[in-house]
Short mmCIF file of C-alpha atoms in Angstrom, two decimals:
data_model
loop_
_atom_site.label_atom_id
_atom_site.label_comp_id
_atom_site.label_asym_id
_atom_site.label_seq_id
_atom_site.Cartn_x
_atom_site.Cartn_y
_atom_site.Cartn_z
CA MET A 1 0.13 -0.08 -0.12
CA ASP A 2 1.40 3.48 -1.05
CA LEU A 3 1.95 5.90 1.89
CA ILE A 4 -0.76 8.61 2.52
CA LYS A 5 1.08 11.93 2.84
CA VAL A 6 -0.77 14.85 4.01
CA LYS A 7 0.44 18.50 4.25
CA VAL A 8 -1.38 21.09 6.43
CA ASN A 9 -1.01 24.88 6.89
CA LEU A 10 -1.73 25.98 10.33
CA PRO A 11 -1.93 29.09 12.36
CA GLU A 12 1.28 29.78 14.26
CA LYS A 13 -0.36 29.60 17.47
CA VAL A 14 -1.92 26.07 16.74
CA TYR A 15 1.38 24.84 15.74
CA ALA A 16 2.99 26.01 18.79
CA VAL A 17 0.36 24.28 20.97
CA LEU A 18 1.03 20.98 19.18
CA GLU A 19 4.84 21.35 19.81
CA THR A 20 4.40 22.12 23.28
CA ASP A 21 2.04 19.15 23.69
CA MET A 22 4.36 16.89 22.04
CA GLU A 23 6.97 17.29 24.73
CA ALA A 24 4.57 17.55 27.64
CA PHE A 25 2.68 14.26 26.56
CA GLY A 26 5.93 12.36 25.72
CA TYR A 27 5.65 12.05 22.11
CA LEU A 28 9.41 12.09 21.32
CA LYS A 29 11.72 10.11 19.23
CA SER A 30 14.62 8.30 20.69
CA ASN A 31 16.75 11.12 20.04
CA GLY A 32 14.65 13.47 22.13
CA THR A 33 13.23 15.48 19.01
CA PRO A 34 9.33 15.81 18.89
CA ASN A 35 7.57 12.93 17.20
CA LYS A 36 5.09 14.92 15.11
CA ASN A 37 3.96 11.87 12.87
CA GLY A 38 3.08 9.74 16.00
CA TYR A 39 1.31 12.76 17.90
CA ILE A 40 -0.88 13.77 14.97
CA ASN A 41 -1.91 10.19 14.19
CA ALA A 42 -2.84 9.78 17.85
CA ILE A 43 -5.14 12.94 17.72
CA ILE A 44 -6.79 11.59 14.34
CA LYS A 45 -7.29 7.99 16.17
CA ASN A 46 -8.74 9.54 19.47
CA PHE A 47 -10.33 12.76 18.29
CA PHE A 48 -11.90 11.97 14.94
CA LYS A 49 -15.30 10.68 16.29
CA THR A 50 -15.82 13.74 18.41
CA PHE A 51 -14.63 15.94 15.50
CA ALA A 52 -17.06 14.17 12.89
CA SER A 53 -19.82 14.36 15.20
CA ARG A 54 -19.65 18.04 15.60
CA GLU A 55 -19.36 18.31 11.62
CA LEU A 56 -22.58 16.02 11.22
CA GLU A 57 -24.46 18.35 13.67
CA VAL A 58 -23.82 21.40 11.23
CA ILE A 59 -24.58 19.55 8.28
CA THR A 60 -27.91 18.09 9.75
CA LYS A 61 -28.90 21.57 10.85
CA ILE A 62 -28.26 23.11 7.35
CA ARG A 63 -30.15 20.38 5.73
CA ASN A 64 -33.10 20.55 8.15
CA GLN A 65 -33.48 24.28 8.91
CA ILE A 66 -32.40 25.98 5.67
CA HIS A 67 -34.25 23.39 3.43
CA VAL A 68 -31.53 23.35 0.59
CA LYS A 69 -31.10 20.58 -1.99
CA ASP A 70 -29.07 17.83 -0.86
CA GLU A 71 -26.42 18.42 -3.42
CA ASP A 72 -26.01 22.13 -2.28
CA VAL A 73 -25.47 21.03 1.47
CA PRO A 74 -21.57 20.41 1.28
CA ALA A 75 -20.85 23.69 -0.58
CA ILE A 76 -22.95 25.47 2.27
CA ALA A 77 -21.38 23.58 5.02
CA ASN A 78 -17.96 24.31 3.70
CA MET A 79 -18.86 28.06 3.81
CA PHE A 80 -19.91 27.62 7.42
CA PHE A 81 -16.58 25.71 8.34
CA GLU A 82 -14.39 28.37 6.60
CA GLU A 83 -16.14 31.17 8.64
CA ARG A 84 -15.86 29.40 11.91
CA TYR A 85 -11.99 28.76 11.58
CA LYS A 86 -10.72 31.64 9.62
CA LYS A 87 -10.54 33.85 12.89
CA ASP A 88 -7.63 31.70 14.12
CA GLY A 89 -5.12 33.57 11.88
CA ASN A 90 -3.14 33.18 8.82
CA TYR A 91 -1.81 29.68 8.03
CA THR A 92 1.92 30.24 8.18
CA LYS A 93 3.25 27.03 9.46
CA ASP A 94 3.56 23.73 7.57
CA LEU A 95 2.94 20.64 9.00
CA GLN A 96 3.59 17.23 7.34
CA PHE A 97 2.59 13.52 8.20
CA ILE A 98 2.08 10.06 7.24
CA ILE A 99 -1.25 8.38 7.91
CA GLN A 100 -0.25 5.52 10.04
CA LYS A 101 -1.73 2.03 9.24
CA GLU A 102 -4.23 1.98 12.10
CA ASN A 103 -5.65 5.31 10.88
CA VAL A 104 -6.13 4.21 7.11
CA ASP A 105 -9.88 3.33 7.66
CA ILE A 106 -10.36 6.62 9.37
CA TYR A 107 -8.74 8.48 6.46
CA ASP A 108 -10.80 6.74 3.78
CA GLU A 109 -14.21 7.42 6.03
CA ILE A 110 -13.20 11.20 6.12
CA VAL A 111 -12.59 11.17 2.37
CA ASP A 112 -15.96 9.45 1.56
CA LEU A 113 -18.18 10.95 3.99
CA TYR A 114 -16.95 14.11 5.62
CA LEU A 115 -14.97 16.46 3.44
CA ALA A 116 -18.13 18.71 2.43
CA ASN A 117 -16.28 20.25 -0.67
CA ARG A 118 -13.10 20.84 1.41
CA SER A 119 -9.53 19.28 0.82
CA ILE A 120 -8.27 16.62 3.17
CA SER A 121 -5.77 19.29 4.28
CA GLN A 122 -8.39 21.69 5.14
CA TYR A 123 -10.36 19.14 7.09
CA PHE A 124 -7.23 18.24 9.19
CA ARG A 125 -6.44 21.75 9.68
CA GLU A 126 -9.98 22.39 11.15
CA MET A 127 -9.51 19.19 13.20
CA LEU A 128 -6.34 20.47 14.59
CA ILE A 129 -7.60 24.05 15.27
CA LEU A 130 -10.54 22.67 17.28
CA PHE A 131 -8.28 20.18 19.20
CA THR A 132 -5.76 22.80 20.40
CA SER A 133 -8.57 25.20 21.48
CA TYR A 134 -9.19 22.80 24.42
CA PRO A 135 -7.43 23.19 27.73
CA MET A 136 -4.34 21.09 28.05
CA ASP A 137 -5.88 18.63 30.59
CA LYS A 138 -8.78 18.05 28.09
CA ARG A 139 -6.54 17.34 25.39
CA GLU A 140 -4.71 14.77 27.47
CA SER A 141 -7.86 13.15 28.32
CA ILE A 142 -8.81 12.92 24.78
CA LEU A 143 -5.46 11.12 24.03
CA CYS A 144 -5.78 8.97 26.97
CA LYS A 145 -9.46 8.00 26.46
CA ASN A 146 -8.72 4.27 26.00
CA ILE A 147 -6.74 4.39 29.42
CA ILE A 148 -9.44 6.38 31.11
CA SER A 149 -11.91 3.79 30.06
CA LYS A 150 -9.94 1.04 31.43
CA ILE A 151 -9.39 2.84 34.71
CA GLN A 152 -13.04 3.48 35.04
CA MET A 153 -13.93 -0.13 34.33
CA GLY A 154 -11.56 -1.18 37.35
CA ILE A 155 -13.40 1.35 39.61
CA ASP A 156 -17.02 0.29 38.46
CA GLU A 157 -15.94 -3.41 38.79
CA ASN A 158 -14.39 -2.78 42.08
CA ARG A 159 -11.21 -4.54 41.03
CA LYS A 160 -7.65 -4.18 41.55
CA ALA A 161 -5.43 -3.45 38.44
CA ILE A 162 -1.89 -3.33 37.03
CA ILE A 163 -0.68 -0.16 35.37
CA TYR A 164 2.21 -0.31 32.70
CA LEU A 165 4.21 2.83 32.83
CA SER A 166 6.33 4.52 30.15
CA ASP A 167 9.50 3.84 32.03
CA GLY A 168 8.85 0.18 31.55
CA THR A 169 7.80 -0.42 35.26
CA LYS A 170 4.41 -1.84 36.28
CA LYS A 171 2.43 -1.29 39.53
CA THR A 172 -0.50 -2.94 41.27
CA MET A 173 -3.13 -0.51 42.63
CA ASP A 174 -6.59 0.04 44.03
CA PHE A 175 -7.80 2.86 41.92
CA TYR A 176 -9.58 5.85 43.57
CA GLY A 177 -10.08 8.20 40.53
CA ILE A 178 -8.60 10.52 37.94
CA PHE A 179 -8.25 14.17 39.11
CA GLY A 180 -6.95 17.38 37.62
CA THR A 181 -5.02 20.04 39.43
CA GLY A 182 -7.47 22.78 38.81
CA GLU A 183 -4.96 24.62 36.64
CA GLN A 184 -6.18 22.74 33.57
CA ILE A 185 -2.65 21.31 32.93
CA PHE A 186 -2.55 17.50 33.55
CA ASN A 187 -4.78 14.61 34.87
CA TYR A 188 -3.52 12.24 37.47
CA LEU A 189 -4.65 8.62 38.46
CA ILE A 190 -4.56 8.36 42.30
CA GLY A 191 -5.04 5.26 44.48
CA VAL A 192 -3.44 2.87 46.67
CA GLU A 193 -0.18 1.05 45.51
CA LEU A 194 0.69 -2.39 46.61
CA ASN A 195 4.49 -3.26 47.24
CA GLY A 196 4.10 -6.72 49.00
CA ASN A 197 2.40 -6.25 52.23
CA LYS A 198 2.98 -2.59 51.86
CA ARG A 199 0.27 -0.06 50.99
CA GLU A 200 0.93 3.49 49.98
CA THR A 201 -0.97 6.24 48.29
CA ALA A 202 0.38 6.86 44.85
CA THR A 203 -0.34 9.24 41.97
CA TYR A 204 0.65 9.03 38.29
CA ARG A 205 0.42 11.37 35.53
CA LEU A 206 -2.38 10.11 33.11
CA ASN A 207 -0.12 10.38 29.92
CA LYS A 208 2.75 8.20 31.71
CA ILE A 209 0.29 5.17 31.83
CA LYS A 210 0.57 2.93 28.70
CA ASN A 211 -1.72 0.16 29.54
CA VAL A 212 -4.03 -0.99 32.28
CA VAL A 213 -4.93 -4.68 33.03
CA ILE A 214 -7.76 -5.45 35.37
CA VAL A 215 -6.94 -8.27 37.77
CA PRO A 216 -9.88 -10.75 37.96
CA ASP A 217 -11.16 -12.01 41.37
CA SER A 218 -9.36 -9.19 43.16
CA PRO A 219 -11.34 -6.93 44.86
CA ARG A 220 -10.35 -3.23 45.19
CA VAL A 221 -9.92 -2.24 48.87
CA ILE A 222 -9.40 1.15 50.22
CA ASN A 223 -9.63 1.63 53.94
CA ASP A 224 -10.82 4.80 55.95
CA ASP A 225 -7.07 6.05 56.77
CA GLU A 226 -6.11 5.61 53.01
CA LYS A 227 -9.39 7.48 51.80
CA GLU A 228 -8.85 10.26 54.22
CA LYS A 229 -5.24 10.69 52.63
CA LEU A 230 -6.60 10.35 49.01
CA GLU A 231 -9.28 12.98 49.79
CA LEU A 232 -6.69 15.35 50.95
CA MET A 233 -4.79 14.57 47.81
CA VAL A 234 -7.82 15.62 45.89
CA HIS A 235 -8.32 18.89 47.86
CA GLN A 236 -4.51 19.87 47.90
CA GLY A 237 -3.93 18.81 44.30
CA PRO A 238 -3.20 15.29 43.12
CA ILE A 239 0.55 15.88 42.17
CA PHE A 240 1.81 14.84 45.55
CA ALA A 241 1.13 11.50 47.23
CA ILE A 242 0.20 11.84 50.91
CA ASN A 243 1.31 8.81 53.20
CA GLU A 244 1.77 11.08 56.17
CA ILE A 245 -0.53 14.11 56.82
CA LEU A 246 1.47 16.92 58.33
CA ASP A 247 -0.14 19.61 60.29
CA VAL A 248 1.99 22.71 59.13
CA ALA A 249 2.35 26.17 60.46
CA ILE A 250 4.35 28.75 58.31
CA GLU A 251 4.79 32.46 59.02
CA LEU A 252 4.89 34.66 55.95
CA ASN A 253 6.20 38.35 55.97
CA GLU A 254 4.52 40.89 53.83
CA TYR A 255 6.53 40.16 50.69
CA GLY A 256 5.75 36.22 51.31
CA LYS A 257 2.03 37.07 51.51
CA THR A 258 2.35 38.68 48.16
CA LEU A 259 4.47 35.76 46.59
CA PHE A 260 1.78 33.25 48.07
CA ARG A 261 -0.91 35.10 46.24
CA LEU A 262 0.85 35.30 43.04
CA TRP A 263 2.50 31.89 42.86
CA ILE A 264 -0.53 29.78 42.11
CA HIS A 265 1.02 26.67 40.50
CA ASP A 266 1.11 23.86 42.92
CA ARG A 267 -0.09 26.04 45.78
CA PRO A 268 -1.24 24.16 48.88
CA LYS A 269 -4.53 25.36 50.16
CA PRO A 270 -4.46 26.56 53.90
CA TYR A 271 -7.30 25.38 56.31
CA LYS A 272 -6.70 28.56 58.45
CA VAL A 273 -5.05 31.92 58.30
CA GLU A 274 -4.24 34.13 61.50
CA GLY A 275 -2.46 37.21 60.56
CA ASN A 276 0.96 36.20 59.08
CA ILE A 277 0.46 32.41 59.98
CA TYR A 278 -0.76 30.06 57.49
CA TYR A 279 -1.99 26.49 58.45
CA PHE A 280 -2.03 23.59 55.92
CA LYS A 281 -2.48 19.80 56.16
CA SER A 282 -0.39 18.18 53.35
CA SER A 283 2.61 16.10 52.61
CA LEU A 284 6.10 17.20 53.54
CA ASN A 285 7.14 17.07 49.67
CA HIS A 286 4.20 19.36 48.72
CA ILE A 287 4.93 21.96 51.38
CA ALA A 288 8.80 21.76 50.88
CA ILE A 289 8.90 22.12 47.15
CA TYR A 290 6.32 24.92 47.10
CA PHE A 291 7.86 26.97 49.83
CA TYR A 292 11.62 26.39 49.12
CA LYS A 293 11.64 29.15 46.72
CA PHE A 294 10.37 31.71 49.20
CA GLY A 295 13.50 31.86 50.67
CA THR A 296 13.55 34.23 53.94
CA THR A 297 10.09 35.35 53.17
CA ALA A 298 8.55 32.17 54.70
CA LYS A 299 9.47 30.63 58.07
CA ILE A 300 8.35 27.13 59.14
CA LEU A 301 7.23 26.94 62.47
CA SER A 302 5.98 23.41 62.74
CA PRO A 303 6.40 20.53 62.67
CA ASN A 304 9.86 19.96 63.43
CA SER A 305 10.37 17.35 61.05
CA LEU A 306 9.82 19.98 58.13
CA LYS A 307 11.68 22.55 59.86
CA ASP A 308 14.74 20.10 59.84
CA PHE A 309 14.15 19.04 56.44
CA MET A 310 14.07 22.68 55.11
CA LYS A 311 17.20 23.44 57.19
CA GLU A 312 19.26 20.74 55.49
CA ARG A 313 17.96 21.75 52.05
CA PHE A 314 18.94 25.36 52.60
CA LYS A 315 22.42 24.25 54.19
CA GLU A 316 23.06 22.18 50.99
CA ALA A 317 22.28 25.19 48.85
CA ALA A 318 24.40 27.65 50.98
CA ASP A 319 27.44 24.95 50.86
CA LEU A 320 27.46 25.37 47.13
CA TYR A 321 28.77 28.81 47.50
CA LYS A 322 31.50 28.17 49.94
#
């Protein structure tokens, strides 16, 4: 079979989003360069049905509401599509890719049913414009929809599962759910990980999970203590696993309070604020990583384990300049 090559002209901002996604979602070649072909084919595979259904809605409305002849519907639909997408700017960036074998049937379906007087390049351009208009976490969910479906199956069937990660490792888990950060960046699977007789809460970026296998006749079990920690992870942001809940008090000076308002990425949520003192329930890693960059504008008041940890980190940093 001959290779199906496609060239698409894209707005610069759409091309930039795709390039950022390739690195963020791990679509890279062995030499670390972006795997454009692999990424675009992943979008086609996972987004085609959603995009096509939107297109059909337009065509159906034109046919039912405007009452034009069937043979005129494609041309009118094309006018609508061009008007809808032309606001996205000039098409100054070229993107070339090859339709992979698994997507040939989709390609044929598009050509036979969905072009509506458009070229195949225009069709894919409009697909990519719509895809990149979604927030990053939604784009990730679209690309990972098969993984999400398997995770949900494990939860619905109340079974343990094995996840296979992009680094080649595998983990046995009792799933709790998939949660976002609130910043519309990434999605995380959280749950309880089993290591022999040891059980610990765990969190994994969705796009790092390459496969999920449900374990038959092995019920999912999450006890009350684990549920409390998992619920706190959901509240504070699922990036950091919590296996020990720390009750933290931090004193911020005026500039520290300004930084706390401004630096929203991974910011822990206080359960109480009294003057300059902020109180948190979270993990050591979450608090330490976030407040390390505050330097002298933040002072850990309690617990002692966190104070000692921060002292050691700042000492290590100071030792670099001796």
